[in-house]
């Protein structure tokens, strides 16, 4: 089954070209490309939108303008309205993450969209009555998000639902090889030999516990082969220096 | 155990007051309040930052300026660097969501921070070398996020880790009561009576299946008591109208 098409973004009566440009940029960041404007008050095409969109100008060229939500949404199967206001109407309210999951579950060929109101007043109740449900972005007490930020967060959650980036990974430099166990043990023994000679691993009955603690610290660093070589060079340099100091 | 303190946000050499203001607003949206600037190139205090921060001016007043990352981070126990660039250094790279989880797991009393580079060049390798690990925001091919947007996404993920908003819920209007089963069944029977009289539920052997399908549709709407009353009124009105049409 082909993956579902990215949702369209519909901006209802946006006021400022800069905000449309910020929305376009956010869409491009997360793989959305179908922008539809309902009666933009700033006029269209708009140079401020293009400047703010920076490298995402292609989306600006492809943007379509409509006279009403009925027209903008005519070909769409699923439309979610993004709004922060309470409305006194019994409607399902979902989080951006849940919206991302539902949009990803849309059947092949189904067209979906995210609807955003304008900067001053948001969406009105008639517009919301044409949508399947409402997305509300959870925030702290200071809930005022601008238009570009709202588009960014909802687009991000859509992208994230299909993103396979592992939560944590080691990014390696040019030499990526992990040391073998023999190379690691040779480094441990080199360090412990020097620490014994310098009197650090003393008294002898404490030595095994101290050695285990040092080895645990070094294991936690998950060293590469190159880092093991560097550490052995540091041990040699420090031990040499110490001997020189003692001789003078 | 008290919840961990919200992470500080450190902006290294930011260039534009507007971007600092957007970062402040994003912090306020998600409950962060400790902003630290390293050598802001736009000068500080900055009126453009204050204008962009809108209702979050309190954070602007509390912002501290430092001469270096060493000074800005001196009291911190955990510092994550946010950067998109490849660096050729073996360092752990985590997602914003993983960063949110790790910051929430910080021990009580531990101080944490999120570090962001400037608009043009991001963070340099010396700055990254002072941090525990690197956060990279996953994006589509168009990866350029502005400073305010990067602060927004990472702050959002921190907030979200402790946010208990259910993924989906019904927001109710003024009358929230669900109908009793008897009220729902009375509506079903009212509708089916009118549909039988009007010849819709025909032929008789298809009737049980048609009735079950209609009931399933109405159940899916999860009607409130008020909506059941409204629907019964609609049935009465439609049936009346139909009889009138037949009589003329």
Tab-separated table of C-alpha atoms in Angstrom:
chain	number	residue	atom	x	y	z
A	1	UNK	CA	0.000	0.000	0.000
A	2	UNK	CA	1.470	3.406	-0.899
A	3	UNK	CA	1.961	5.757	2.054
A	4	UNK	CA	-0.836	8.296	2.514
A	5	UNK	CA	-0.367	11.651	0.787
A	6	UNK	CA	0.799	14.454	3.056
A	7	UNK	CA	-2.113	16.562	4.306
A	8	UNK	CA	-2.881	19.892	2.659
A	9	UNK	CA	-2.667	23.002	4.834
A	10	UNK	CA	-5.592	25.448	4.563
A	11	UNK	CA	-5.153	28.947	6.010
A	12	UNK	CA	-8.439	30.771	6.464
A	13	UNK	CA	-8.263	34.557	5.911
A	14	UNK	CA	-4.571	34.946	6.885
A	15	UNK	CA	-3.603	38.583	7.537
A	16	UNK	CA	0.173	38.778	7.129
A	17	UNK	CA	2.390	37.529	4.315
A	18	UNK	CA	5.199	36.865	6.805
A	19	UNK	CA	3.014	34.366	8.632
A	20	UNK	CA	2.074	32.590	5.418
A	21	UNK	CA	5.796	32.417	4.588
A	22	UNK	CA	6.579	30.960	8.019
A	23	UNK	CA	3.820	28.375	7.513
A	24	UNK	CA	5.254	27.442	4.100
A	25	UNK	CA	8.710	26.994	5.569
A	26	UNK	CA	7.334	24.806	8.370
A	27	UNK	CA	5.449	22.705	5.807
A	28	UNK	CA	8.634	22.197	3.772
A	29	UNK	CA	10.532	21.195	6.919
A	30	UNK	CA	8.160	18.315	7.447
A	31	UNK	CA	7.300	17.192	3.942
A	32	UNK	CA	3.965	18.957	3.346
A	33	UNK	CA	3.484	20.781	0.060
A	34	UNK	CA	-0.189	21.547	-0.740
A	35	UNK	CA	-1.015	25.048	0.595
A	36	UNK	CA	-4.503	26.501	0.114
A	37	UNK	CA	-5.474	30.025	1.143
A	38	UNK	CA	-9.013	31.244	1.776
A	39	UNK	CA	-9.269	34.987	0.983
A	40	UNK	CA	-5.821	36.083	2.188
A	41	UNK	CA	-6.247	39.634	3.538
A	42	UNK	CA	-2.645	40.486	2.697
A	43	UNK	CA	-3.263	39.860	-1.024
A	44	UNK	CA	-1.731	37.110	-3.114
A	45	UNK	CA	0.885	36.615	-4.531
A	46	UNK	CA	2.761	38.254	-1.691
A	47	UNK	CA	6.439	39.205	-1.612
A	48	UNK	CA	6.762	39.101	2.182
A	49	UNK	CA	5.504	35.518	2.153
A	50	UNK	CA	8.068	34.613	-0.491
A	51	UNK	CA	10.928	36.265	1.433
A	52	UNK	CA	9.993	34.482	4.675
A	53	UNK	CA	9.620	31.122	2.929
A	54	UNK	CA	13.320	31.317	2.006
A	55	UNK	CA	14.316	28.075	0.270
A	56	UNK	CA	10.712	26.823	0.084
A	57	UNK	CA	9.619	29.187	-2.720
A	58	UNK	CA	8.354	26.296	-4.842
A	59	UNK	CA	5.445	25.848	-2.434
A	60	UNK	CA	4.595	29.537	-2.780
A	61	UNK	CA	4.302	29.128	-6.562
A	62	UNK	CA	1.995	26.136	-6.165
A	63	UNK	CA	-0.275	27.772	-3.571
A	64	UNK	CA	-3.960	27.981	-4.541
A	65	UNK	CA	-6.432	30.650	-3.429
A	66	UNK	CA	-10.132	29.941	-2.763
A	67	UNK	CA	-13.146	32.069	-1.877
A	68	UNK	CA	-14.497	29.818	0.890
A	69	UNK	CA	-13.745	26.747	2.978
A	70	UNK	CA	-16.455	24.859	1.076
A	71	UNK	CA	-14.435	25.370	-2.124
A	72	UNK	CA	-11.000	24.874	-0.578
A	73	UNK	CA	-12.058	21.587	1.009
A	74	UNK	CA	-14.303	20.244	-1.771
A	75	UNK	CA	-11.959	17.368	-2.766
A	76	UNK	CA	-10.875	16.439	0.766
A	77	UNK	CA	-11.940	13.348	2.704
A	78	UNK	CA	-10.696	14.303	6.171
A	79	UNK	CA	-10.263	17.827	7.569
A	80	UNK	CA	-8.965	18.671	11.055
A	81	UNK	CA	-9.435	22.205	12.423
A	82	UNK	CA	-6.665	23.591	14.643
A	83	UNK	CA	-7.977	25.903	17.329
A	84	UNK	CA	-7.310	26.831	20.933
A	85	UNK	CA	-10.705	28.302	21.793
A	86	UNK	CA	-13.545	26.698	23.712
A	87	UNK	CA	-16.573	26.532	21.498
A	88	UNK	CA	-19.551	25.214	23.436
A	89	UNK	CA	-20.208	22.576	20.780
A	90	UNK	CA	-19.877	18.820	21.199
A	91	UNK	CA	-16.922	17.998	18.995
A	92	UNK	CA	-14.009	15.592	19.291
A	93	UNK	CA	-10.781	17.329	20.362
A	94	UNK	CA	-7.474	15.589	19.656
A	95	UNK	CA	-3.786	16.315	20.279
A	96	UNK	CA	-1.362	17.062	17.416
A	97	UNK	CA	0.238	13.635	17.962
A	98	UNK	CA	-3.137	11.886	17.637
A	99	UNK	CA	-3.847	13.954	14.509
A	100	UNK	CA	-0.532	12.746	13.075
A	101	UNK	CA	-1.487	9.137	13.777
A	102	UNK	CA	-4.970	9.505	12.220
A	103	UNK	CA	-3.624	11.253	9.119
A	104	UNK	CA	-1.060	8.463	8.670
A	105	UNK	CA	-3.851	5.886	8.912
A	106	UNK	CA	-5.876	7.496	6.095
A	107	UNK	CA	-6.537	5.047	3.275
A	108	UNK	CA	-4.526	5.279	0.061
A	109	UNK	CA	-6.110	7.878	-2.204
A	110	UNK	CA	-7.888	9.698	0.630
A	111	UNK	CA	-7.120	13.386	0.754
A	112	UNK	CA	-6.595	15.042	4.124
A	113	UNK	CA	-5.999	18.557	5.390
A	114	UNK	CA	-5.160	20.703	8.385
A	115	UNK	CA	-7.173	23.916	8.725
A	116	UNK	CA	-5.868	26.987	10.574
A	117	UNK	CA	-7.708	30.214	11.357
A	118	UNK	CA	-6.352	33.719	11.043
A	119	UNK	CA	-3.933	35.468	13.388
A	120	UNK	CA	-6.499	37.589	15.206
A	121	UNK	CA	-9.631	35.529	15.631
A	122	UNK	CA	-8.836	31.913	14.761
A	123	UNK	CA	-11.572	29.845	13.124
A	124	UNK	CA	-15.243	30.630	13.451
A	125	UNK	CA	-17.860	28.069	14.451
A	126	UNK	CA	-19.210	27.725	10.902
A	127	UNK	CA	-15.780	26.738	9.650
A	128	UNK	CA	-15.323	24.265	12.502
A	129	UNK	CA	-18.732	22.736	11.715
A	130	UNK	CA	-17.323	21.603	8.348
A	131	UNK	CA	-14.418	19.679	9.935
A	132	UNK	CA	-14.197	16.128	11.271
A	133	UNK	CA	-12.655	17.161	14.548
A	134	UNK	CA	-10.573	19.765	16.326
A	135	UNK	CA	-6.846	19.719	17.107
A	136	UNK	CA	-5.828	21.659	20.198
A	137	UNK	CA	-2.105	22.083	20.907
A	138	UNK	CA	-1.428	21.534	24.613
A	139	UNK	CA	0.470	24.454	26.145
A	140	UNK	CA	1.384	25.990	29.474
A	141	UNK	CA	-0.748	28.869	30.782
A	142	UNK	CA	0.664	31.227	28.113
A	143	UNK	CA	-1.264	29.633	25.235
A	144	UNK	CA	-0.845	32.185	22.434
A	145	UNK	CA	0.897	30.480	19.498
A	146	UNK	CA	1.391	32.365	16.262
A	147	UNK	CA	0.186	30.919	12.970
A	148	UNK	CA	3.604	29.742	11.737
A	149	UNK	CA	4.309	28.034	15.070
A	150	UNK	CA	0.956	26.216	15.063
A	151	UNK	CA	1.559	24.964	11.514
A	152	UNK	CA	5.085	23.918	12.554
A	153	UNK	CA	3.979	21.827	15.547
A	154	UNK	CA	1.150	20.013	13.764
A	155	UNK	CA	3.296	19.358	10.658
A	156	UNK	CA	6.114	18.099	12.917
A	157	UNK	CA	3.799	15.589	14.581
A	158	UNK	CA	2.625	14.330	11.187
A	159	UNK	CA	6.235	13.881	10.062
A	160	UNK	CA	7.263	12.272	13.354
A	161	UNK	CA	4.652	9.516	13.102
A	162	UNK	CA	6.571	7.989	10.190
A	163	UNK	CA	10.081	9.032	11.217
A	164	UNK	CA	12.413	6.168	12.075
A	165	UNK	CA	15.211	8.197	13.704
A	166	UNK	CA	16.331	6.244	16.786
A	167	UNK	CA	15.796	8.211	20.032
A	168	UNK	CA	19.542	8.073	20.718
A	169	UNK	CA	22.528	7.051	18.631
A	170	UNK	CA	26.273	7.635	18.603
A	171	UNK	CA	27.406	9.823	15.749
A	172	UNK	CA	30.883	8.709	14.812
A	173	UNK	CA	33.847	10.693	13.522
A	174	UNK	CA	36.040	9.574	10.623
A	175	UNK	CA	37.312	6.400	12.363
A	176	UNK	CA	34.239	4.516	13.459
A	177	UNK	CA	35.647	1.153	14.486
A	178	UNK	CA	34.945	-0.008	18.027
A	179	UNK	CA	37.980	-1.446	19.821
A	180	UNK	CA	38.216	-5.219	20.216
A	181	UNK	CA	38.017	-6.552	23.741
A	182	UNK	CA	41.804	-7.282	23.597
A	183	UNK	CA	42.556	-3.641	22.682
A	184	UNK	CA	40.347	-2.391	25.505
A	185	UNK	CA	41.901	-4.761	28.046
A	186	UNK	CA	45.428	-3.784	26.919
A	187	UNK	CA	44.511	-0.145	27.650
A	188	UNK	CA	43.041	-1.026	31.074
A	189	UNK	CA	46.209	-2.956	31.999
A	190	UNK	CA	48.479	-0.181	30.731
A	191	UNK	CA	46.621	2.387	32.846
A	192	UNK	CA	46.512	0.147	35.918
A	193	UNK	CA	50.273	-0.624	35.626
A	194	UNK	CA	51.106	3.087	35.583
A	195	UNK	CA	48.675	3.831	38.423
A	196	UNK	CA	50.271	1.046	40.511
A	197	UNK	CA	53.786	2.369	39.900
A	198	UNK	CA	52.739	5.905	40.811
A	199	UNK	CA	51.205	4.724	44.080
A	200	UNK	CA	47.587	5.582	43.186
A	201	UNK	CA	46.244	1.987	43.476
A	202	UNK	CA	47.032	1.711	47.180
A	203	UNK	CA	46.577	-0.041	49.614
A	204	UNK	CA	46.664	-3.460	47.826
A	205	UNK	CA	43.414	-4.715	49.389
A	206	UNK	CA	41.524	-1.744	47.919
A	207	UNK	CA	43.092	-2.271	44.470
A	208	UNK	CA	40.488	-4.697	42.961
A	209	UNK	CA	37.533	-2.418	43.790
A	210	UNK	CA	39.321	0.677	42.504
A	211	UNK	CA	40.243	-1.123	39.260
A	212	UNK	CA	36.629	-2.198	38.725
A	213	UNK	CA	35.343	1.351	39.275
A	214	UNK	CA	37.855	2.821	36.792
A	215	UNK	CA	36.967	0.171	34.205
A	216	UNK	CA	33.251	0.928	34.642
A	217	UNK	CA	33.859	4.659	34.042
A	218	UNK	CA	35.807	3.930	30.876
A	219	UNK	CA	33.198	1.463	29.600
A	220	UNK	CA	30.476	4.085	29.987
A	221	UNK	CA	32.363	6.321	27.549
A	222	UNK	CA	31.841	3.698	24.786
A	223	UNK	CA	35.273	4.477	23.295
A	224	UNK	CA	36.158	4.085	19.640
A	225	UNK	CA	39.451	2.410	18.628
A	226	UNK	CA	40.924	5.847	17.883
A	227	UNK	CA	39.941	7.117	21.329
A	228	UNK	CA	41.600	4.080	22.975
A	229	UNK	CA	44.822	4.947	21.099
A	230	UNK	CA	44.532	8.588	22.198
A	231	UNK	CA	43.986	7.600	25.828
A	232	UNK	CA	47.058	5.320	25.776
A	233	UNK	CA	49.086	8.239	24.408
A	234	UNK	CA	47.794	10.422	27.250
A	235	UNK	CA	48.794	7.800	29.839
A	236	UNK	CA	52.314	7.585	28.378
A	237	UNK	CA	52.626	11.387	28.337
A	238	UNK	CA	51.369	11.817	31.897
A	239	UNK	CA	53.603	9.027	33.263
A	240	UNK	CA	56.664	10.430	31.465
A	241	UNK	CA	56.007	13.918	32.807
A	242	UNK	CA	55.678	12.626	36.319
A	243	UNK	CA	59.014	10.756	36.121
A	244	UNK	CA	60.687	13.877	34.779
A	245	UNK	CA	59.360	15.949	37.656
A	246	UNK	CA	60.647	13.365	40.157
A	247	UNK	CA	64.127	13.373	38.592
A	248	UNK	CA	64.607	17.154	38.888
B	1	UNK	CA	9.911	14.121	44.881
B	2	UNK	CA	9.389	17.592	43.401
B	3	UNK	CA	9.246	17.726	39.587
B	4	UNK	CA	12.513	18.702	37.907
B	5	UNK	CA	13.009	22.389	37.207
B	6	UNK	CA	12.343	23.436	33.600
B	7	UNK	CA	15.564	23.577	31.582
B	8	UNK	CA	17.233	26.921	30.935
B	9	UNK	CA	17.582	28.024	27.307
B	10	UNK	CA	21.011	29.344	26.291
B	11	UNK	CA	21.293	31.230	22.986
B	12	UNK	CA	24.867	31.567	21.780
B	13	UNK	CA	25.650	34.822	19.907
B	14	UNK	CA	22.091	35.400	18.612
B	15	UNK	CA	21.972	38.004	15.836
B	16	UNK	CA	18.388	39.279	15.731
B	17	UNK	CA	16.182	40.578	18.523
B	18	UNK	CA	13.100	39.225	16.730
B	19	UNK	CA	14.458	35.695	16.981
B	20	UNK	CA	15.215	36.084	20.687
B	21	UNK	CA	11.644	37.333	21.132
B	22	UNK	CA	10.250	34.327	19.235
B	23	UNK	CA	12.349	32.013	21.426
B	24	UNK	CA	11.019	33.719	24.572
B	25	UNK	CA	7.439	33.304	23.396
B	26	UNK	CA	8.033	29.615	22.624
B	27	UNK	CA	9.565	29.131	26.082
B	28	UNK	CA	6.528	30.727	27.728
B	29	UNK	CA	4.174	28.521	25.686
B	30	UNK	CA	5.754	25.441	27.206
B	31	UNK	CA	6.621	26.501	30.739
B	32	UNK	CA	10.326	27.410	30.402
B	33	UNK	CA	11.493	30.680	31.947
B	34	UNK	CA	15.298	30.872	32.413
B	35	UNK	CA	16.806	32.513	29.297
B	36	UNK	CA	20.568	33.093	29.097
B	37	UNK	CA	22.261	34.922	26.221
B	38	UNK	CA	25.927	34.632	25.260
B	39	UNK	CA	27.123	37.894	23.644
B	40	UNK	CA	23.940	38.811	21.745
B	41	UNK	CA	25.088	40.598	18.565
B	42	UNK	CA	21.868	42.617	18.425
B	43	UNK	CA	22.630	44.232	21.781
B	44	UNK	CA	20.680	43.783	25.014
B	45	UNK	CA	18.144	44.872	26.230
B	46	UNK	CA	16.467	44.843	22.810
B	47	UNK	CA	13.135	46.403	21.899
B	48	UNK	CA	12.493	44.096	18.928
B	49	UNK	CA	12.861	41.099	21.206
B	50	UNK	CA	10.381	42.627	23.648
B	51	UNK	CA	7.857	43.378	20.892
B	52	UNK	CA	8.071	39.852	19.477
B	53	UNK	CA	7.786	38.253	22.938
B	54	UNK	CA	4.305	39.830	23.229
B	55	UNK	CA	2.738	38.648	26.491
B	56	UNK	CA	5.935	36.971	27.705
B	57	UNK	CA	7.790	40.191	28.584
B	58	UNK	CA	8.490	38.975	32.111
B	59	UNK	CA	11.005	36.495	30.711
B	60	UNK	CA	12.726	39.316	28.819
B	61	UNK	CA	13.226	41.233	32.078
B	62	UNK	CA	14.712	38.165	33.768
B	63	UNK	CA	17.090	37.287	30.896
B	64	UNK	CA	20.776	37.169	31.828
B	65	UNK	CA	23.721	37.935	29.527
B	66	UNK	CA	27.077	36.122	29.723
B	67	UNK	CA	30.420	36.497	27.973
B	68	UNK	CA	30.970	32.781	27.265
B	69	UNK	CA	29.338	29.360	27.407
B	70	UNK	CA	31.671	28.446	30.278
B	71	UNK	CA	30.101	31.256	32.335
B	72	UNK	CA	26.532	30.753	31.126
B	73	UNK	CA	26.646	27.037	31.950
B	74	UNK	CA	28.738	27.171	35.147
B	75	UNK	CA	25.889	26.153	37.494
B	76	UNK	CA	24.306	23.552	35.182
B	77	UNK	CA	24.470	19.774	35.589
B	78	UNK	CA	23.195	18.700	32.165
B	79	UNK	CA	23.481	20.640	28.893
B	80	UNK	CA	22.124	19.472	25.526
B	81	UNK	CA	23.316	21.208	22.341
B	82	UNK	CA	20.783	21.578	19.523
B	83	UNK	CA	22.383	21.382	16.100
B	84	UNK	CA	21.658	20.059	12.623
B	85	UNK	CA	25.236	19.865	11.297
B	86	UNK	CA	27.431	16.798	10.988
B	87	UNK	CA	30.512	17.315	13.051
B	88	UNK	CA	32.956	14.450	12.597
B	89	UNK	CA	33.164	13.907	16.344
B	90	UNK	CA	31.937	10.878	18.254
B	91	UNK	CA	29.043	12.265	20.277
B	92	UNK	CA	25.631	10.956	21.264
B	93	UNK	CA	22.817	12.380	19.106
B	94	UNK	CA	19.254	12.294	20.458
B	95	UNK	CA	15.812	13.330	19.238
B	96	UNK	CA	13.862	16.204	20.854
B	97	UNK	CA	11.461	13.642	22.362
B	98	UNK	CA	14.356	11.706	23.949
B	99	UNK	CA	15.785	15.015	25.231
B	100	UNK	CA	12.402	15.747	26.818
B	101	UNK	CA	12.434	12.351	28.562
B	102	UNK	CA	16.010	12.768	29.842
B	103	UNK	CA	15.366	16.289	31.117
B	104	UNK	CA	12.268	15.041	32.954
B	105	UNK	CA	14.346	12.286	34.564
B	106	UNK	CA	16.914	14.736	35.966
B	107	UNK	CA	17.229	14.415	39.753
B	108	UNK	CA	15.580	17.030	41.969
B	109	UNK	CA	17.936	19.973	42.343
B	110	UNK	CA	19.842	19.224	39.138
B	111	UNK	CA	19.972	22.139	36.743
B	112	UNK	CA	19.571	21.472	33.025
B	113	UNK	CA	19.710	23.520	29.832
B	114	UNK	CA	19.151	23.529	26.095
B	115	UNK	CA	21.842	25.281	24.045
B	116	UNK	CA	21.148	26.809	20.613
B	117	UNK	CA	23.637	28.350	18.179
B	118	UNK	CA	23.163	31.527	16.200
B	119	UNK	CA	21.066	32.002	13.081
B	120	UNK	CA	23.910	31.903	10.595
B	121	UNK	CA	26.422	29.341	11.760
B	122	UNK	CA	24.849	27.318	14.561
B	123	UNK	CA	27.133	26.079	17.330
B	124	UNK	CA	30.869	25.620	16.898
B	125	UNK	CA	32.684	22.436	17.867
B	126	UNK	CA	34.216	24.005	20.987
B	127	UNK	CA	30.747	24.828	22.299
B	128	UNK	CA	29.503	21.320	21.496
B	129	UNK	CA	32.504	19.843	23.318
B	130	UNK	CA	31.157	21.364	26.558
B	131	UNK	CA	27.775	19.624	26.237
B	132	UNK	CA	26.600	16.168	27.307
B	133	UNK	CA	25.082	15.329	23.964
B	134	UNK	CA	23.534	16.718	20.826
B	135	UNK	CA	19.833	17.107	19.926
B	136	UNK	CA	19.059	16.948	16.216
B	137	UNK	CA	15.494	17.720	15.109
B	138	UNK	CA	14.393	15.209	12.455
B	139	UNK	CA	13.128	16.960	9.309
B	140	UNK	CA	12.350	16.324	5.667
B	141	UNK	CA	14.990	17.234	3.077
B	142	UNK	CA	14.399	20.964	3.636
B	143	UNK	CA	16.101	21.041	7.046
B	144	UNK	CA	16.544	24.753	7.705
B	145	UNK	CA	14.687	25.670	10.903
B	146	UNK	CA	14.917	29.169	12.282
B	147	UNK	CA	16.012	29.790	15.856
B	148	UNK	CA	12.537	30.446	17.271
B	149	UNK	CA	11.174	27.296	15.613
B	150	UNK	CA	13.993	25.128	16.990
B	151	UNK	CA	13.399	26.472	20.514
B	152	UNK	CA	9.650	25.881	20.027
B	153	UNK	CA	9.987	22.214	19.018
B	154	UNK	CA	12.441	21.256	21.752
B	155	UNK	CA	10.451	23.141	24.425
B	156	UNK	CA	7.250	21.487	23.183
B	157	UNK	CA	8.761	18.025	23.552
B	158	UNK	CA	9.864	18.855	27.102
B	159	UNK	CA	6.355	20.046	27.976
B	160	UNK	CA	4.715	17.073	26.269
B	161	UNK	CA	6.618	14.525	28.358
B	162	UNK	CA	4.631	15.584	31.418
B	163	UNK	CA	1.395	16.575	29.696
B	164	UNK	CA	-1.601	14.431	30.568
B	165	UNK	CA	-3.978	15.634	27.806
B	166	UNK	CA	-5.782	12.561	26.458
B	167	UNK	CA	-5.063	11.954	22.736
B	168	UNK	CA	-8.776	12.313	21.960
B	169	UNK	CA	-11.745	13.526	23.984
B	170	UNK	CA	-15.219	14.857	23.358
B	171	UNK	CA	-15.579	18.519	24.194
B	172	UNK	CA	-19.143	19.034	25.329
B	173	UNK	CA	-21.408	22.009	24.862
B	174	UNK	CA	-23.610	23.415	27.637
B	175	UNK	CA	-25.731	20.249	28.042
B	176	UNK	CA	-23.290	17.452	28.613
B	177	UNK	CA	-25.545	14.603	29.722
B	178	UNK	CA	-25.426	11.386	27.704
B	179	UNK	CA	-28.848	9.913	26.882
B	180	UNK	CA	-29.993	6.873	28.817
B	181	UNK	CA	-30.413	3.670	26.842
B	182	UNK	CA	-34.216	4.090	27.065
B	183	UNK	CA	-34.015	7.592	25.519
B	184	UNK	CA	-31.791	6.304	22.722
B	185	UNK	CA	-34.050	3.313	22.015
B	186	UNK	CA	-37.155	5.577	21.994
B	187	UNK	CA	-35.440	7.668	19.307
B	188	UNK	CA	-34.491	4.579	17.260
B	189	UNK	CA	-38.077	3.297	17.398
B	190	UNK	CA	-39.517	6.698	16.543
B	191	UNK	CA	-37.275	6.916	13.466
B	192	UNK	CA	-37.938	3.319	12.399
B	193	UNK	CA	-41.715	3.793	12.756
B	194	UNK	CA	-41.638	6.818	10.472
B	195	UNK	CA	-39.329	5.085	8.012
B	196	UNK	CA	-41.648	2.059	7.882
B	197	UNK	CA	-44.687	4.257	7.279
B	198	UNK	CA	-42.898	6.160	4.530
B	199	UNK	CA	-41.942	2.912	2.758
B	200	UNK	CA	-38.172	3.307	3.283
B	201	UNK	CA	-37.738	0.059	5.302
B	202	UNK	CA	-38.802	-2.213	2.497
B	203	UNK	CA	-38.996	-5.139	1.650
B	204	UNK	CA	-39.743	-6.613	5.125
B	205	UNK	CA	-37.007	-9.284	4.954
B	206	UNK	CA	-34.350	-6.559	4.505
B	207	UNK	CA	-35.760	-4.501	7.378
B	208	UNK	CA	-33.728	-6.036	10.317
B	209	UNK	CA	-30.389	-5.497	8.538
B	210	UNK	CA	-31.288	-1.942	7.523
B	211	UNK	CA	-32.352	-1.126	11.093
B	212	UNK	CA	-29.076	-2.463	12.500
B	213	UNK	CA	-27.049	-0.388	10.020
B	214	UNK	CA	-28.943	2.817	10.874
B	215	UNK	CA	-28.527	2.175	14.607
B	216	UNK	CA	-24.766	1.626	14.132
B	217	UNK	CA	-24.426	4.962	12.293
B	218	UNK	CA	-26.269	6.779	15.076
B	219	UNK	CA	-24.239	5.073	17.810
B	220	UNK	CA	-21.008	6.194	16.153
B	221	UNK	CA	-22.100	9.821	16.559
B	222	UNK	CA	-22.022	9.398	20.364
B	223	UNK	CA	-25.057	11.664	20.777
B	224	UNK	CA	-25.745	13.797	23.827
B	225	UNK	CA	-29.246	13.901	25.353
B	226	UNK	CA	-29.812	17.301	23.736
B	227	UNK	CA	-28.815	15.947	20.322
B	228	UNK	CA	-31.270	13.030	20.714
B	229	UNK	CA	-34.023	15.572	21.383
B	230	UNK	CA	-32.973	17.601	18.324
B	231	UNK	CA	-32.948	14.524	16.102
B	232	UNK	CA	-36.463	13.553	17.246
B	233	UNK	CA	-37.626	17.045	16.379
B	234	UNK	CA	-36.055	16.689	12.949
B	235	UNK	CA	-37.847	13.361	12.398
B	236	UNK	CA	-41.186	14.917	13.346
B	237	UNK	CA	-40.582	17.882	11.053
B	238	UNK	CA	-39.507	15.753	8.085
B	239	UNK	CA	-42.407	13.317	8.476
B	240	UNK	CA	-44.886	16.180	8.747
B	241	UNK	CA	-43.513	17.876	5.656
B	242	UNK	CA	-43.710	14.655	3.679
B	243	UNK	CA	-47.381	14.099	4.582
B	244	UNK	CA	-48.171	17.643	3.561
B	245	UNK	CA	-46.490	17.151	0.181
B	246	UNK	CA	-48.499	13.968	-0.391
B	247	UNK	CA	-51.757	15.716	0.442
B	248	UNK	CA	-51.328	18.492	-2.086
